[in-house]
């Protein structure tokens, strides 16, 4: 404890103090007006405002849709990519380097890159689709609520797949080959081997990937900030961006902290689930 005390003190100062201060701010009405900060204790009033705020519920629904779809798509695509990379024809290092490029791009640079790709007047996507005859006129991809939210989803999936795919590839490489040989001797085909050998063996890796990706999907901010700023009509306003907007645009620090603490509570629960999944367990007991 003596040797780890300095690190614990630093963690408490950097992480613990802001968390406690944010919780205290959420229990106050803190507003910046006229260059002065006004503070008054209101208890749970800010959290009560959440239940009556239609913008919060819209952001919560957007976040729930975004997180669920993102986790499903990332998990399925990453599993497919991992299976391809684990195949003898896909074990070349070139494919793994190619896979890691989207993940290696800085988050803001990634958002700016996609902003130009989706540009309504001279974006690459419009140019390719029009040259192929798929569309007649250039489309404003981020101009309608449905397409804007789903293009944010596509961009985030593109960014997230590489890491999860590598995680699953590591899980696939830990599956004992003897199990596949035994399944083959029992007459199992590729699909049966996948369903009854691969998936059960990778259950822990899949669970960890789902929990981690859910946590990360709740933290998405840069894509919304660069691409849409929450528009059109709050269609892409996720909870993380809403907390930022309320705090720094509307200067309502107390209410913004309440929104941020809702995100923190959900993330904390999911982090607890992640720790529970990783916690070592005894496989058997002797008497």
Short mmCIF file of C-alpha atoms in Angstrom, two decimals:
data_model
loop_
_atom_site.label_atom_id
_atom_site.label_comp_id
_atom_site.label_asym_id
_atom_site.label_seq_id
_atom_site.Cartn_x
_atom_site.Cartn_y
_atom_site.Cartn_z
CA UNK A 1 0.00 0.00 0.00
CA UNK A 2 2.90 2.36 0.73
CA UNK A 3 4.37 1.93 -2.75
CA UNK A 4 1.03 2.26 -4.61
CA UNK A 5 -0.08 5.25 -2.49
CA UNK A 6 1.43 7.91 -4.84
CA UNK A 7 -0.40 6.43 -7.83
CA UNK A 8 -3.65 6.22 -5.85
CA UNK A 9 -3.32 9.87 -4.81
CA UNK A 10 -2.79 10.95 -8.43
CA UNK A 11 -5.80 8.90 -9.57
CA UNK A 12 -7.93 10.36 -6.79
CA UNK A 13 -6.93 13.89 -7.80
CA UNK A 14 -7.38 13.41 -11.54
CA UNK A 15 -10.44 11.12 -11.55
CA UNK A 16 -12.02 11.09 -8.11
CA UNK A 17 -12.26 14.83 -7.49
CA UNK A 18 -13.93 15.69 -10.85
CA UNK A 19 -16.47 12.89 -10.34
CA UNK A 20 -17.40 14.09 -6.86
CA UNK A 21 -17.47 17.72 -7.99
CA UNK A 22 -19.72 16.80 -10.92
CA UNK A 23 -22.16 15.05 -8.59
CA UNK A 24 -22.23 18.11 -6.34
CA UNK A 25 -22.80 20.39 -9.35
CA UNK A 26 -25.74 18.21 -10.39
CA UNK A 27 -27.38 18.93 -7.03
CA UNK A 28 -27.13 22.71 -7.53
CA UNK A 29 -28.45 25.34 -9.89
CA UNK A 30 -25.20 26.66 -11.36
CA UNK A 31 -25.48 29.24 -14.13
CA UNK A 32 -23.02 31.61 -15.72
CA UNK A 33 -24.71 34.94 -16.42
CA UNK A 34 -23.15 38.35 -16.90
CA UNK A 35 -19.67 36.99 -16.24
CA UNK A 36 -20.63 35.78 -12.76
CA UNK A 37 -21.42 32.30 -11.48
CA UNK A 38 -24.61 31.92 -9.46
CA UNK A 39 -25.00 28.81 -7.32
CA UNK A 40 -27.88 27.59 -5.20
CA UNK A 41 -28.60 24.17 -3.71
CA UNK A 42 -31.64 22.52 -5.34
CA UNK A 43 -31.18 18.85 -4.40
CA UNK A 44 -32.64 16.49 -7.00
CA UNK A 45 -34.41 19.23 -8.97
CA UNK A 46 -32.04 18.89 -11.94
CA UNK A 47 -32.73 15.17 -12.15
CA UNK A 48 -36.47 15.85 -11.96
CA UNK A 49 -36.09 18.21 -14.92
CA UNK A 50 -34.78 15.29 -16.95
CA UNK A 51 -38.09 13.46 -16.77
CA UNK A 52 -39.99 16.51 -18.09
CA UNK A 53 -37.46 17.50 -20.75
CA UNK A 54 -38.49 16.27 -24.23
CA UNK A 55 -35.02 17.06 -25.62
CA UNK A 56 -33.43 14.76 -23.04
CA UNK A 57 -35.81 11.93 -23.90
CA UNK A 58 -35.20 12.45 -27.61
CA UNK A 59 -31.44 12.29 -26.97
CA UNK A 60 -31.95 9.20 -24.79
CA UNK A 61 -33.93 7.45 -27.56
CA UNK A 62 -31.29 8.46 -30.12
CA UNK A 63 -28.55 7.13 -27.85
CA UNK A 64 -30.39 3.86 -27.21
CA UNK A 65 -30.95 3.28 -30.93
CA UNK A 66 -27.38 4.28 -31.78
CA UNK A 67 -25.85 2.06 -29.07
CA UNK A 68 -27.97 -1.03 -29.80
CA UNK A 69 -27.46 -0.87 -33.56
CA UNK A 70 -23.77 -0.03 -33.20
CA UNK A 71 -23.12 -2.97 -30.88
CA UNK A 72 -25.02 -5.41 -33.12
CA UNK A 73 -23.33 -4.24 -36.34
CA UNK A 74 -19.84 -4.00 -34.87
CA UNK A 75 -20.10 -7.43 -33.24
CA UNK A 76 -21.41 -9.20 -36.34
CA UNK A 77 -19.05 -7.49 -38.80
CA UNK A 78 -16.05 -7.92 -36.50
CA UNK A 79 -16.81 -11.62 -36.06
CA UNK A 80 -17.02 -12.05 -39.83
CA UNK A 81 -13.74 -10.17 -40.36
CA UNK A 82 -12.03 -12.21 -37.63
CA UNK A 83 -13.17 -15.45 -39.27
CA UNK A 84 -11.76 -14.28 -42.60
CA UNK A 85 -8.44 -13.27 -41.04
CA UNK A 86 -8.24 -16.60 -39.23
CA UNK A 87 -8.66 -18.48 -42.51
CA UNK A 88 -5.36 -19.67 -44.08
CA UNK A 89 -5.91 -17.34 -47.05
CA UNK A 90 -6.39 -14.35 -44.76
CA UNK A 91 -3.41 -14.75 -42.45
CA UNK A 92 -1.22 -12.38 -44.45
CA UNK A 93 0.05 -9.42 -42.42
CA UNK A 94 -1.07 -7.09 -45.22
CA UNK A 95 -4.75 -7.68 -44.42
CA UNK A 96 -4.21 -6.98 -40.72
CA UNK A 97 -2.39 -3.74 -41.48
CA UNK A 98 -5.20 -2.76 -43.85
CA UNK A 99 -7.76 -3.54 -41.15
CA UNK A 100 -6.09 -1.39 -38.51
CA UNK A 101 -5.99 1.81 -40.61
CA UNK A 102 -9.50 3.10 -39.67
CA UNK A 103 -8.80 2.51 -35.97
CA UNK A 104 -5.41 4.24 -36.19
CA UNK A 105 -6.86 7.49 -37.56
CA UNK A 106 -7.37 10.13 -34.87
CA UNK A 107 -11.08 10.48 -33.93
CA UNK A 108 -11.45 14.11 -35.01
CA UNK A 109 -9.47 13.49 -38.22
CA UNK A 110 -11.77 10.54 -38.91
CA UNK A 111 -14.84 12.77 -38.46
CA UNK A 112 -13.42 15.49 -40.73
CA UNK A 113 -12.55 12.85 -43.36
CA UNK A 114 -16.14 11.59 -43.39
CA UNK A 115 -17.50 15.13 -43.45
CA UNK A 116 -15.80 15.63 -46.81
CA UNK A 117 -16.86 12.18 -48.07
CA UNK A 118 -20.52 12.98 -47.26
CA UNK A 119 -20.40 16.59 -48.49
CA UNK A 120 -23.58 17.43 -50.41
CA UNK A 121 -21.89 19.34 -53.27
CA UNK A 122 -18.52 17.68 -53.89
CA UNK A 123 -18.41 14.66 -51.62
CA UNK A 124 -16.79 11.46 -52.87
CA UNK A 125 -19.85 9.35 -52.01
CA UNK A 126 -22.16 11.44 -54.20
CA UNK A 127 -19.63 11.41 -57.04
CA UNK A 128 -19.22 7.62 -57.00
CA UNK A 129 -22.95 6.89 -56.74
CA UNK A 130 -23.82 9.31 -59.53
CA UNK A 131 -21.10 7.94 -61.82
CA UNK A 132 -22.52 4.45 -61.28
CA UNK A 133 -26.04 5.66 -62.08
CA UNK A 134 -27.40 4.79 -58.63
CA UNK A 135 -28.53 8.38 -57.96
CA UNK A 136 -29.58 11.12 -60.38
CA UNK A 137 -28.85 14.12 -58.18
CA UNK A 138 -26.43 14.81 -55.38
CA UNK A 139 -27.94 13.97 -51.99
CA UNK A 140 -27.70 15.85 -48.70
CA UNK A 141 -26.82 12.78 -46.64
CA UNK A 142 -26.77 14.66 -43.34
CA UNK A 143 -29.83 16.77 -44.13
CA UNK A 144 -32.65 14.48 -42.99
CA UNK A 145 -33.07 13.07 -39.46
CA UNK A 146 -33.11 9.40 -40.45
CA UNK A 147 -30.13 9.46 -42.83
CA UNK A 148 -28.06 11.75 -40.58
CA UNK A 149 -28.32 9.45 -37.56
CA UNK A 150 -27.67 6.33 -39.61
CA UNK A 151 -24.66 7.82 -41.37
CA UNK A 152 -23.23 8.67 -37.95
CA UNK A 153 -23.82 5.03 -37.10
CA UNK A 154 -22.02 3.85 -40.25
CA UNK A 155 -19.03 6.09 -39.59
CA UNK A 156 -18.71 4.91 -36.00
CA UNK A 157 -19.01 1.25 -37.05
CA UNK A 158 -16.25 1.80 -39.63
CA UNK A 159 -14.05 3.23 -36.89
CA UNK A 160 -14.84 0.59 -34.27
CA UNK A 161 -14.68 -2.68 -36.24
CA UNK A 162 -10.86 -3.01 -36.43
CA UNK A 163 -10.20 -3.19 -32.68
CA UNK A 164 -13.09 -5.55 -31.97
CA UNK A 165 -12.13 -7.73 -34.94
CA UNK A 166 -8.58 -8.08 -33.61
CA UNK A 167 -9.98 -8.90 -30.17
CA UNK A 168 -12.13 -11.65 -31.67
CA UNK A 169 -9.25 -12.88 -33.82
CA UNK A 170 -7.23 -13.39 -30.66
CA UNK A 171 -10.16 -15.35 -29.23
CA UNK A 172 -10.43 -17.50 -32.36
CA UNK A 173 -6.74 -18.37 -32.21
CA UNK A 174 -7.22 -19.70 -28.68
CA UNK A 175 -9.82 -22.26 -29.75
CA UNK A 176 -8.10 -25.68 -29.55
CA UNK A 177 -7.76 -27.30 -32.97
CA UNK A 178 -8.45 -30.67 -31.33
CA UNK A 179 -12.08 -29.60 -30.87
CA UNK A 180 -12.45 -28.98 -34.61
CA UNK A 181 -10.84 -32.31 -35.40
CA UNK A 182 -13.19 -34.08 -32.97
CA UNK A 183 -16.18 -32.31 -34.51
CA UNK A 184 -15.02 -33.31 -37.99
CA UNK A 185 -14.66 -36.93 -36.91
CA UNK A 186 -18.23 -36.79 -35.57
CA UNK A 187 -19.47 -35.66 -38.99
CA UNK A 188 -19.94 -31.94 -38.24
CA UNK A 189 -19.75 -29.57 -41.20
CA UNK A 190 -18.39 -25.98 -41.17
CA UNK A 191 -21.68 -24.49 -39.93
CA UNK A 192 -22.09 -27.08 -37.16
CA UNK A 193 -18.47 -26.57 -36.08
CA UNK A 194 -19.03 -22.82 -35.94
CA UNK A 195 -22.25 -23.10 -33.93
CA UNK A 196 -21.17 -25.84 -31.52
CA UNK A 197 -17.41 -25.27 -31.20
CA UNK A 198 -16.44 -21.71 -32.15
CA UNK A 199 -19.28 -19.73 -30.58
CA UNK A 200 -19.36 -21.56 -27.21
CA UNK A 201 -15.58 -21.31 -26.89
CA UNK A 202 -15.63 -17.59 -27.69
CA UNK A 203 -18.54 -16.77 -25.38
CA UNK A 204 -16.34 -14.81 -22.97
CA UNK A 205 -14.63 -12.83 -25.73
CA UNK A 206 -17.98 -12.00 -27.34
CA UNK A 207 -19.42 -10.85 -24.00
CA UNK A 208 -16.44 -8.60 -23.32
CA UNK A 209 -16.61 -7.15 -26.85
CA UNK A 210 -20.33 -6.38 -26.45
CA UNK A 211 -19.90 -4.70 -23.05
CA UNK A 212 -16.86 -2.67 -24.13
CA UNK A 213 -18.52 -1.56 -27.35
CA UNK A 214 -21.66 -0.55 -25.47
CA UNK A 215 -19.61 1.62 -23.13
CA UNK A 216 -17.73 3.21 -26.03
CA UNK A 217 -20.94 3.85 -27.97
CA UNK A 218 -22.26 5.90 -25.05
CA UNK A 219 -19.17 8.12 -25.21
CA UNK A 220 -19.50 9.15 -28.87
CA UNK A 221 -19.03 12.91 -29.12
CA UNK A 222 -16.51 13.88 -31.81
CA UNK A 223 -18.58 12.52 -34.70
CA UNK A 224 -21.67 14.45 -33.61
CA UNK A 225 -19.69 17.63 -32.95
CA UNK A 226 -17.90 17.66 -36.31
CA UNK A 227 -20.56 16.23 -38.63
CA UNK A 228 -23.97 17.43 -37.44
CA UNK A 229 -23.78 19.40 -34.16
CA UNK A 230 -26.86 17.46 -33.08
CA UNK A 231 -28.99 18.40 -36.10
CA UNK A 232 -31.15 18.34 -38.00
CA UNK A 233 -33.86 19.01 -35.41
CA UNK A 234 -31.89 17.20 -32.66
CA UNK A 235 -32.06 13.97 -34.69
CA UNK A 236 -28.39 13.23 -33.94
CA UNK A 237 -28.24 14.74 -30.45
CA UNK A 238 -26.83 11.94 -28.29
CA UNK A 239 -26.69 12.23 -24.50
CA UNK A 240 -22.96 12.96 -24.45
CA UNK A 241 -23.36 15.83 -26.91
CA UNK A 242 -26.47 17.10 -25.11
CA UNK A 243 -24.52 17.33 -21.84
CA UNK A 244 -21.85 19.37 -23.64
CA UNK A 245 -24.40 21.65 -25.31
CA UNK A 246 -26.34 22.35 -22.13
CA UNK A 247 -23.15 23.01 -20.17
CA UNK A 248 -21.07 25.07 -22.60
CA UNK A 249 -23.64 26.57 -25.00
CA UNK A 250 -26.51 27.23 -22.59
CA UNK A 251 -24.14 27.71 -19.61
CA UNK A 252 -26.45 25.68 -17.36
CA UNK A 253 -23.72 23.82 -15.48
CA UNK A 254 -25.98 22.13 -12.94
CA UNK A 255 -28.37 20.61 -15.46
CA UNK A 256 -25.50 19.65 -17.77
CA UNK A 257 -23.83 17.86 -14.87
CA UNK A 258 -27.06 15.96 -14.16
CA UNK A 259 -27.13 14.69 -17.75
CA UNK A 260 -23.45 13.77 -17.55
CA UNK A 261 -24.04 11.86 -14.33
CA UNK A 262 -26.81 9.82 -15.96
CA UNK A 263 -24.27 8.77 -18.61
CA UNK A 264 -21.73 8.07 -15.86
CA UNK A 265 -24.20 5.88 -13.94
CA UNK A 266 -25.02 3.79 -17.02
CA UNK A 267 -21.32 3.50 -17.90
CA UNK A 268 -20.44 2.55 -14.32
CA UNK A 269 -23.00 -0.27 -14.34
CA UNK A 270 -21.63 -1.57 -17.62
CA UNK A 271 -18.06 -1.28 -16.33
CA UNK A 272 -19.10 -3.33 -13.29
CA UNK A 273 -20.49 -5.95 -15.65
CA UNK A 274 -17.20 -5.93 -17.56
CA UNK A 275 -15.22 -6.50 -14.34
CA UNK A 276 -17.59 -9.32 -13.36
CA UNK A 277 -17.06 -11.01 -16.73
CA UNK A 278 -13.28 -10.82 -16.34
CA UNK A 279 -13.16 -11.83 -12.68
CA UNK A 280 -11.43 -15.22 -12.33
CA UNK A 281 -13.74 -18.02 -11.24
CA UNK A 282 -13.06 -21.46 -9.89
CA UNK A 283 -13.91 -24.12 -12.45
CA UNK A 284 -14.45 -26.80 -9.87
CA UNK A 285 -14.24 -27.60 -6.17
CA UNK A 286 -12.68 -30.53 -4.41
CA UNK A 287 -14.09 -32.13 -1.31
#
